[in-house]
C-alpha positions as semicolon CSV with decimal commas, in nm:
position;residue;x (nm);y (nm);z (nm)
1;M;10,395;7,186;9,032
2;P;10,044;7,337;9,024
3;S;9,861;7,329;8,693
4;V;9,795;7,649;8,498
5;E;9,432;7,637;8,614
6;Q;9,540;7,610;8,979
7;Q;9,787;7,896;8,940
8;F;9,520;8,114;8,779
9;A;9,265;8,028;9,050
10;G;9,522;8,119;9,317
11;F;9,591;8,449;9,138
12;L;9,221;8,534;9,131
13;L;9,177;8,445;9,499
14;L;9,463;8,675;9,598
15;L;9,322;8,959;9,387
16;D;8,983;8,901;9,548
17;R;9,144;8,945;9,892
18;F;9,301;9,276;9,783
19;Q;8,970;9,385;9,631
20;K;8,796;9,316;9,962
21;Q;9,059;9,517;10,154
22;L;9,003;9,818;9,928
23;D;8,627;9,765;9,947
24;E;8,627;9,766;10,328
25;F;8,841;10,080;10,341
26;M;8,627;10,272;10,094
27;L;8,302;10,155;10,256
28;G;8,433;10,284;10,588
29;A;8,512;10,622;10,430
30;Y;8,171;10,630;10,261
31;L;7,988;10,556;10,584
32;A;8,200;10,794;10,792
33;C;8,140;11,109;10,584
34;D;7,847;11,276;10,415
35;F;7,954;11,294;10,050
36;G;7,625;11,453;9,949
37;S;7,454;11,763;10,069
38;D;7,339;11,830;10,424
39;S;7,009;11,949;10,282
40;G;6,869;11,605;10,204
41;D;6,758;11,555;9,844
42;D;6,996;11,815;9,698
43;G;7,296;11,581;9,689
44;D;7,380;11,241;9,549
45;S;7,670;11,005;9,617
46;T;7,769;10,659;9,494
47;L;8,020;10,399;9,610
48;S;8,143;10,182;9,321
49;P;8,370;9,883;9,386
50;Q;8,464;9,719;9,057
51;V;8,702;9,474;8,897
52;L;8,761;9,589;8,542
53;L;8,901;9,361;8,273
54;D;9,013;9,529;7,953
55;V;9,247;9,504;7,657
56;V;9,425;9,831;7,579
57;D;9,632;9,842;7,260
58;G;9,632;9,462;7,255
59;T;9,757;9,438;7,614
60;P;9,537;9,275;7,881
61;Q;9,470;9,477;8,196
62;M;9,297;9,406;8,524
63;T;9,201;9,695;8,753
64;L;9,079;9,685;9,112
65;N;8,884;10,009;9,107
66;H;8,704;10,177;9,397
67;A;8,543;10,517;9,365
68;I;8,313;10,743;9,559
69;T;8,142;10,998;9,337
70;W;7,924;11,278;9,465
71;M;7,750;11,595;9,365
72;D;7,591;11,865;9,575
73;L;7,347;12,014;9,325
74;A;7,346;12,346;9,512
75;R;7,724;12,388;9,466
76;D;7,870;12,148;9,209
77;Q;7,830;12,157;8,831
78;E;8,017;11,830;8,777
79;L;8,073;11,511;8,974
80;N;8,347;11,497;9,235
81;E;8,541;11,173;9,268
82;Y;8,763;11,001;9,523
83;R;8,927;10,693;9,366
84;R;9,167;10,419;9,473
85;A;9,285;10,176;9,210
86;V;9,544;9,913;9,130
87;T;9,604;9,819;8,767
88;L;9,795;9,515;8,647
89;T;9,904;9,524;8,281
90;F;10,028;9,196;8,133
91;T;10,303;9,259;7,877
92;G;10,564;9,045;7,708
93;A;10,825;9,205;7,936
94;G;10,635;9,108;8,251
95;I;10,359;9,260;8,458
96;A;10,336;9,635;8,512
97;V;10,152;9,740;8,829
98;E;10,030;10,088;8,915
99;A;9,855;10,182;9,239
100;F;9,711;10,528;9,296
101;V;9,477;10,752;9,488
102;R;9,307;11,022;9,282
103;L;9,082;11,314;9,369
104;D;8,888;11,488;9,093
105;L;8,718;11,789;9,251
106;D;8,476;12,030;9,088
107;R;8,529;12,286;9,365
108;D;8,766;12,360;9,653
109;M;8,709;12,110;9,935
110;G;8,890;12,122;10,269
111;E;9,264;12,131;10,202
112;W;9,221;12,046;9,832
113;P;9,168;12,308;9,560
114;A;8,943;12,230;9,263
115;G;9,112;12,008;9,005
116;V;9,269;11,665;8,974
117;H;9,509;11,552;9,247
118;V;9,708;11,230;9,275
119;P;9,841;11,226;9,631
120;Y;9,967;10,869;9,599
121;R;10,110;10,679;9,301
122;Q;10,346;10,384;9,293
123;R;10,446;10,191;8,981
124;A;10,664;9,892;8,898
125;D;10,734;9,733;8,558
126;G;10,864;9,400;8,433
127;L;10,753;9,199;8,738
128;G;10,696;8,826;8,751
129;L;10,362;8,702;8,884
130;D;10,481;8,650;9,242
131;E;10,659;8,988;9,244
132;A;10,349;9,160;9,104
133;L;10,124;9,005;9,368
134;A;10,366;9,104;9,646
135;F;10,378;9,459;9,505
136;V;9,997;9,477;9,492
137;E;9,968;9,344;9,848
138;A;10,214;9,604;9,980
139;R;10,050;9,892;9,790
140;V;9,697;9,800;9,899
141;E;9,812;9,775;10,260
142;E;9,991;10,109;10,232
143;M;9,696;10,286;10,067
144;C;9,453;10,158;10,330
145;R;9,683;10,230;10,625
146;R;9,857;10,557;10,541
147;Y;9,660;10,750;10,284
148;D;9,325;10,864;10,421
149;D;9,292;11,167;10,195
150;V;8,915;11,177;10,237
151;A;8,961;11,314;10,590
152;R;9,122;11,624;10,439
153;L;8,819;11,703;10,217
154;G;8,632;11,888;10,493
155;L;8,322;11,671;10,465
156;T;8,064;11,654;10,741
157;P;8,098;11,337;10,951
158;R;7,788;11,117;10,953
159;D;7,621;11,058;11,287
């Protein structure tokens, strides 16, 4: 039987693999489309891959968080955001996992009206560690394979 340290190291290595999958997908989207302005210095965009560790109401959480934020100063008053995330919450009843894609748009873009949109969300509660990792693996694969919502934003492709 592996020690607790070995189990934890294996858990972190698997999460790192999922983080890299999300990172590659979001980097591809970031490089494929102009998230800023076509006019050069009038726009700003940022790609932010992060692993966030937090304690919320005494409950530990780990989030694989990937976001592209952008603003076209000629048109937007607030930042726009395209986010993909997977959160694992460690409770006494097991691990809760939530995976989602979220768009937070300051203005109408392509097929999306201004506002907050969650075109993809999957959640499971009370999972054991192996079940949680299998759920994360399946959700990351699904989000990267089937849910390319950035293509529907009407952004200009980069050359």
